[in-house]
C-alpha cells in the first residue's frame, strides 16, 4: 500500500483535495482531526495541555480554548514546542494505527499540514503539495474563517516558504482555478496512484 502525504499552506485547499480523494473511495487519515480527538476533555493530552497553559485556557464548557492557545503559541515558540511535544508523538501513534487498519487498500492519503516541518515525513512514501497564489488563498480564507487580511498574512508568513515546500513535492496540485479543474487534476493523480500500486 502506498501512503501519500498531502500538505500545503493554510487555505491552499488541503481539505478540499482530501474530500475529492474521499469521494473517489480513498481512505483519508487526517492529522488535524486526530489532534482534535486527542484533545477532548479527560484525555491524557488534554490534561497535559491544561497543565502547560493553565485554567485560563479552558472554556466555560470545559473544553480547550483552541483560539487562545493558537494565538499564544504564535508569539511564544517555546510554548509551541512544548505543545508539539505533547501532541505530535501521540498523533503519529494514532496515524500508525489507522495506517495498519487500512493496509489492504491500494493507497491512502494522509493529510498532514506540518508534514515538512515536523517529524511525520517517515510515515509517507510520496508527497502531494497543494499550492495556490497568496491573494487567492487570502480571499478564500477570509470567506472561510472571517479573519482579517493582516492576521492571515501573519499566518502565511509564519509557515514554511512556498518555494521550499514545492521543492519537496513529488506531485503538485495547483489550485488557482475552479473546483472542476482541481477535481480533474485529483482524478488524474488517482489513476496514476492506482497504476503505481497495482
Ligand atoms: P486548507 O485545508 O488547505 O486550509 P481548504 O480546503 O479549507 O484549505 O480551502 C480553503 C477555502 O477555500 C475553503 O473554504 C474551500 O472551500 C475553498 N476552496 C478551496 N479550493 C477552491 C477552489 N478551487 N475554488 C473555490 N473555493 C475553493
mmCIF file of C-alpha atoms and ligand atoms in Angstrom:
data_model
loop_
_atom_site.group_PDB
_atom_site.id
_atom_site.type_symbol
_atom_site.label_atom_id
_atom_site.label_comp_id
_atom_site.label_asym_id
_atom_site.label_seq_id
_atom_site.Cartn_x
_atom_site.Cartn_y
_atom_site.Cartn_z
ATOM 1 C CA UNK A 1 0.000 0.000 0.000
ATOM 2 C CA UNK A 2 1.239 3.460 -0.878
ATOM 3 C CA UNK A 3 0.951 6.197 1.720
ATOM 4 C CA UNK A 4 0.539 9.575 0.101
ATOM 5 C CA UNK A 5 1.186 12.642 2.279
ATOM 6 C CA UNK A 6 -0.954 15.666 1.448
ATOM 7 C CA UNK A 7 0.288 19.037 2.622
ATOM 8 C CA UNK A 8 0.237 22.743 1.770
ATOM 9 C CA UNK A 9 -0.061 26.128 3.438
ATOM 10 C CA UNK A 10 -3.174 27.488 5.099
ATOM 11 C CA UNK A 11 -6.020 27.929 2.616
ATOM 12 C CA UNK A 12 -4.222 26.165 -0.226
ATOM 13 C CA UNK A 13 -7.011 23.571 -0.473
ATOM 14 C CA UNK A 14 -5.835 20.529 1.530
ATOM 15 C CA UNK A 15 -9.279 19.723 2.956
ATOM 16 C CA UNK A 16 -10.902 20.258 -0.424
ATOM 17 C CA UNK A 17 -8.438 17.878 -2.086
ATOM 18 C CA UNK A 18 -8.908 15.324 0.718
ATOM 19 C CA UNK A 19 -12.685 15.487 0.173
ATOM 20 C CA UNK A 20 -12.200 14.789 -3.539
ATOM 21 C CA UNK A 21 -9.967 11.762 -2.814
ATOM 22 C CA UNK A 22 -12.560 10.599 -0.301
ATOM 23 C CA UNK A 23 -15.339 10.886 -2.900
ATOM 24 C CA UNK A 24 -13.208 8.595 -5.101
ATOM 25 C CA UNK A 25 -13.337 5.988 -2.324
ATOM 26 C CA UNK A 26 -9.888 6.623 -0.880
ATOM 27 C CA UNK A 27 -9.255 6.325 2.870
ATOM 28 C CA UNK A 28 -8.156 9.630 4.410
ATOM 29 C CA UNK A 29 -6.171 9.914 7.633
ATOM 30 C CA UNK A 30 -6.313 13.477 8.891
ATOM 31 C CA UNK A 31 -3.731 14.730 11.434
ATOM 32 C CA UNK A 32 -5.872 17.718 12.474
ATOM 33 C CA UNK A 33 -8.882 15.511 13.108
ATOM 34 C CA UNK A 34 -6.773 13.181 15.244
ATOM 35 C CA UNK A 35 -5.364 16.164 17.164
ATOM 36 C CA UNK A 36 -8.911 17.332 17.812
ATOM 37 C CA UNK A 37 -9.947 13.921 19.109
ATOM 38 C CA UNK A 38 -6.848 13.619 21.303
ATOM 39 C CA UNK A 39 -7.539 16.950 22.990
ATOM 40 C CA UNK A 40 -11.091 16.230 24.114
ATOM 41 C CA UNK A 41 -11.629 16.826 27.856
ATOM 42 C CA UNK A 42 -10.385 13.991 30.017
ATOM 43 C CA UNK A 43 -7.837 12.622 27.545
ATOM 44 C CA UNK A 44 -4.173 12.445 28.562
ATOM 45 C CA UNK A 45 -3.188 15.125 26.015
ATOM 46 C CA UNK A 46 -5.955 17.421 27.255
ATOM 47 C CA UNK A 47 -4.724 17.096 30.830
ATOM 48 C CA UNK A 48 -1.107 17.809 29.866
ATOM 49 C CA UNK A 49 -2.075 20.821 27.751
ATOM 50 C CA UNK A 50 -4.213 22.147 30.591
ATOM 51 C CA UNK A 51 -1.195 21.857 32.884
ATOM 52 C CA UNK A 52 1.024 23.612 30.339
ATOM 53 C CA UNK A 53 -1.261 26.605 29.710
ATOM 54 C CA UNK A 54 -3.343 26.802 32.882
ATOM 55 C CA UNK A 55 -7.034 27.052 33.766
ATOM 56 C CA UNK A 56 -7.410 30.316 31.835
ATOM 57 C CA UNK A 57 -7.185 28.341 28.629
ATOM 58 C CA UNK A 58 -10.229 26.216 29.420
ATOM 59 C CA UNK A 59 -13.648 27.376 28.183
ATOM 60 C CA UNK A 60 -16.733 27.600 30.375
ATOM 61 C CA UNK A 61 -17.878 24.314 28.782
ATOM 62 C CA UNK A 62 -14.689 22.596 29.982
ATOM 63 C CA UNK A 63 -13.018 22.375 26.565
ATOM 64 C CA UNK A 64 -9.651 23.755 25.463
ATOM 65 C CA UNK A 65 -9.866 27.302 24.149
ATOM 66 C CA UNK A 66 -8.143 26.473 20.856
ATOM 67 C CA UNK A 67 -8.239 30.022 19.560
ATOM 68 C CA UNK A 68 -6.489 31.379 22.651
ATOM 69 C CA UNK A 69 -3.896 28.615 22.523
ATOM 70 C CA UNK A 70 -3.259 29.259 18.823
ATOM 71 C CA UNK A 71 -2.816 32.990 19.492
ATOM 72 C CA UNK A 72 -0.446 32.340 22.400
ATOM 73 C CA UNK A 73 1.858 29.877 20.657
ATOM 74 C CA UNK A 74 2.025 32.178 17.653
ATOM 75 C CA UNK A 75 4.211 34.578 19.648
ATOM 76 C CA UNK A 76 5.731 32.045 22.047
ATOM 77 C CA UNK A 77 7.925 29.492 20.249
ATOM 78 C CA UNK A 78 8.917 27.600 23.385
ATOM 79 C CA UNK A 79 5.252 27.023 24.349
ATOM 80 C CA UNK A 80 4.653 25.935 20.777
ATOM 81 C CA UNK A 81 7.438 23.359 21.061
ATOM 82 C CA UNK A 82 6.062 22.133 24.394
ATOM 83 C CA UNK A 83 2.607 21.735 22.861
ATOM 84 C CA UNK A 84 4.019 19.892 19.854
ATOM 85 C CA UNK A 85 5.997 17.601 22.153
ATOM 86 C CA UNK A 86 2.741 16.636 23.864
ATOM 87 C CA UNK A 87 0.752 16.162 20.689
ATOM 88 C CA UNK A 88 2.955 15.025 17.825
ATOM 89 C CA UNK A 89 4.132 11.639 19.165
ATOM 90 C CA UNK A 90 0.529 10.750 20.016
ATOM 91 C CA UNK A 91 -0.782 11.936 16.651
ATOM 92 C CA UNK A 92 1.871 9.808 14.978
ATOM 93 C CA UNK A 93 0.941 6.791 17.069
ATOM 94 C CA UNK A 94 -2.747 7.156 16.115
ATOM 95 C CA UNK A 95 -1.827 7.585 12.472
ATOM 96 C CA UNK A 96 0.231 4.386 12.568
ATOM 97 C CA UNK A 97 -2.766 2.520 13.993
ATOM 98 C CA UNK A 98 -5.066 3.899 11.292
ATOM 99 C CA UNK A 99 -2.489 3.017 8.612
ATOM 100 C CA UNK A 100 -2.416 -0.550 9.920
ATOM 101 C CA UNK A 101 -6.213 -0.762 9.709
ATOM 102 C CA UNK A 102 -6.110 0.473 6.099
ATOM 103 C CA UNK A 103 -3.316 -1.843 4.939
ATOM 104 C CA UNK A 104 -5.378 -3.690 2.310
ATOM 105 C CA UNK A 105 -6.016 -0.545 0.253
ATOM 106 C CA UNK A 106 -4.044 0.252 -2.898
ATOM 107 C CA UNK A 107 -3.171 3.633 -1.476
ATOM 108 C CA UNK A 108 -4.325 6.004 1.235
ATOM 109 C CA UNK A 109 -3.954 9.758 1.758
ATOM 110 C CA UNK A 110 -2.547 11.255 4.957
ATOM 111 C CA UNK A 111 -3.433 14.922 5.393
ATOM 112 C CA UNK A 112 -0.598 16.432 7.424
ATOM 113 C CA UNK A 113 -0.355 20.241 7.376
ATOM 114 C CA UNK A 114 3.048 20.103 9.135
ATOM 115 C CA UNK A 115 4.396 17.194 7.082
ATOM 116 C CA UNK A 116 7.540 19.040 6.017
ATOM 117 C CA UNK A 117 8.101 20.957 9.267
ATOM 118 C CA UNK A 118 7.755 18.117 11.786
ATOM 119 C CA UNK A 119 8.638 14.546 12.365
ATOM 120 C CA UNK A 120 5.981 12.950 10.162
ATOM 121 C CA UNK A 121 7.840 12.535 6.914
ATOM 122 C CA UNK A 122 8.768 8.896 7.529
ATOM 123 C CA UNK A 123 5.061 7.985 7.548
ATOM 124 C CA UNK A 124 4.671 8.657 3.831
ATOM 125 C CA UNK A 125 6.031 7.287 0.552
ATOM 126 C CA UNK A 126 5.148 10.239 -1.632
ATOM 127 C CA UNK A 127 4.235 13.899 -1.162
ATOM 128 C CA UNK A 128 1.493 15.983 -2.756
ATOM 129 C CA UNK A 129 1.750 19.724 -2.209
ATOM 130 C CA UNK A 130 -1.393 21.785 -2.814
ATOM 131 C CA UNK A 131 -0.472 25.271 -3.921
ATOM 132 C CA UNK A 132 -2.322 28.489 -4.689
ATOM 133 C CA UNK A 133 -1.301 32.115 -5.043
ATOM 134 C CA UNK A 134 -1.301 34.129 -1.818
ATOM 135 C CA UNK A 135 -4.004 36.574 -2.921
ATOM 136 C CA UNK A 136 -6.346 33.705 -3.792
ATOM 137 C CA UNK A 137 -5.616 31.927 -0.503
ATOM 138 C CA UNK A 138 -6.242 35.125 1.454
ATOM 139 C CA UNK A 139 -9.594 35.646 -0.282
ATOM 140 C CA UNK A 140 -10.696 32.048 0.348
ATOM 141 C CA UNK A 141 -9.564 32.038 3.988
ATOM 142 C CA UNK A 142 -11.390 35.325 4.611
ATOM 143 C CA UNK A 143 -14.582 33.717 3.352
ATOM 144 C CA UNK A 144 -13.979 30.559 5.398
ATOM 145 C CA UNK A 145 -12.695 31.935 8.709
ATOM 146 C CA UNK A 146 -13.646 35.627 8.820
ATOM 147 C CA UNK A 147 -10.089 36.566 9.790
ATOM 148 C CA UNK A 148 -8.542 39.905 8.862
ATOM 149 C CA UNK A 149 -6.146 40.110 5.926
ATOM 150 C CA UNK A 150 -3.382 41.080 8.367
ATOM 151 C CA UNK A 151 -3.955 38.010 10.549
ATOM 152 C CA UNK A 152 -3.944 35.749 7.502
ATOM 153 C CA UNK A 153 -0.743 37.329 6.184
ATOM 154 C CA UNK A 154 0.913 36.777 9.582
ATOM 155 C CA UNK A 155 -0.001 33.083 9.453
ATOM 156 C CA UNK A 156 1.164 32.687 5.856
ATOM 157 C CA UNK A 157 4.487 34.368 6.699
ATOM 158 C CA UNK A 158 4.984 32.141 9.753
ATOM 159 C CA UNK A 159 4.595 28.979 7.662
ATOM 160 C CA UNK A 160 7.188 27.211 5.539
ATOM 161 C CA UNK A 161 8.247 29.204 2.499
ATOM 162 C CA UNK A 162 6.151 28.319 -0.534
ATOM 163 C CA UNK A 163 9.119 27.505 -2.783
ATOM 164 C CA UNK A 164 10.759 25.302 -0.170
ATOM 165 C CA UNK A 165 7.526 23.369 0.116
ATOM 166 C CA UNK A 166 7.192 23.000 -3.641
ATOM 167 C CA UNK A 167 10.766 21.704 -3.908
ATOM 168 C CA UNK A 168 9.853 18.757 -1.683
ATOM 169 C CA UNK A 169 6.790 17.762 -3.707
ATOM 170 C CA UNK A 170 6.536 14.612 -5.801
ATOM 171 C CA UNK A 171 3.225 15.885 -7.172
ATOM 172 C CA UNK A 172 1.864 19.426 -7.156
ATOM 173 C CA UNK A 173 -1.809 20.375 -7.328
ATOM 174 C CA UNK A 174 -2.131 23.985 -8.414
ATOM 175 C CA UNK A 175 -5.393 25.293 -7.019
ATOM 176 C CA UNK A 176 -5.781 28.757 -8.500
ATOM 177 C CA UNK A 177 -8.730 27.833 -10.678
ATOM 178 C CA UNK A 178 -12.234 26.485 -10.351
ATOM 179 C CA UNK A 179 -13.148 23.400 -8.387
ATOM 180 C CA UNK A 180 -13.794 21.413 -11.563
ATOM 181 C CA UNK A 181 -10.180 21.895 -12.623
ATOM 182 C CA UNK A 182 -8.976 20.681 -9.224
ATOM 183 C CA UNK A 183 -11.287 17.648 -9.394
ATOM 184 C CA UNK A 184 -9.853 16.697 -12.798
ATOM 185 C CA UNK A 185 -6.282 17.037 -11.522
ATOM 186 C CA UNK A 186 -7.053 14.880 -8.472
ATOM 187 C CA UNK A 187 -8.711 12.254 -10.693
ATOM 188 C CA UNK A 188 -5.550 12.111 -12.814
ATOM 189 C CA UNK A 189 -3.406 11.580 -9.713
ATOM 190 C CA UNK A 190 -5.887 8.948 -8.503
ATOM 191 C CA UNK A 191 -5.470 6.958 -11.726
ATOM 192 C CA UNK A 192 -1.694 7.354 -11.518
ATOM 193 C CA UNK A 193 -1.580 6.112 -7.914
ATOM 194 C CA UNK A 194 -3.804 3.136 -8.724
ATOM 195 C CA UNK A 195 -1.475 2.199 -11.562
ATOM 196 C CA UNK A 196 1.581 2.679 -9.367
ATOM 197 C CA UNK A 197 0.199 0.451 -6.643
ATOM 198 C CA UNK A 198 -1.085 -2.393 -8.795
HETATM 199 P P1 LIG B 1 -6.828 24.175 3.674
HETATM 200 O O1 LIG B 1 -7.434 22.878 4.162
HETATM 201 O O2 LIG B 1 -5.560 23.976 2.915
HETATM 202 O O3 LIG B 1 -6.679 25.228 4.734
HETATM 203 P P2 LIG B 1 -9.376 24.424 2.311
HETATM 204 O O4 LIG B 1 -9.503 23.158 1.523
HETATM 205 O O5 LIG B 1 -10.181 24.551 3.552
HETATM 206 O O6 LIG B 1 -7.835 24.771 2.592
HETATM 207 O O7 LIG B 1 -9.706 25.621 1.307
HETATM 208 C C1 LIG B 1 -9.819 26.958 1.805
HETATM 209 C C2 LIG B 1 -11.185 27.518 1.408
HETATM 210 O O8 LIG B 1 -11.190 27.711 0.001
HETATM 211 C C3 LIG B 1 -12.352 26.601 1.731
HETATM 212 O O9 LIG B 1 -13.450 27.368 2.126
HETATM 213 C C4 LIG B 1 -12.628 25.896 0.393
HETATM 214 O O10 LIG B 1 -13.968 25.531 0.268
HETATM 215 C C5 LIG B 1 -12.243 26.972 -0.608
HETATM 216 N N1 LIG B 1 -11.680 26.448 -1.860
HETATM 217 C C6 LIG B 1 -10.672 25.559 -1.991
HETATM 218 N N2 LIG B 1 -10.389 25.332 -3.296
HETATM 219 C C7 LIG B 1 -11.245 26.102 -4.009
HETATM 220 C C8 LIG B 1 -11.455 26.320 -5.417
HETATM 221 N N3 LIG B 1 -10.709 25.721 -6.340
HETATM 222 N N4 LIG B 1 -12.425 27.185 -5.770
HETATM 223 C C9 LIG B 1 -13.163 27.820 -4.828
HETATM 224 N N5 LIG B 1 -13.014 27.669 -3.495
HETATM 225 C C10 LIG B 1 -12.071 26.822 -3.087
#
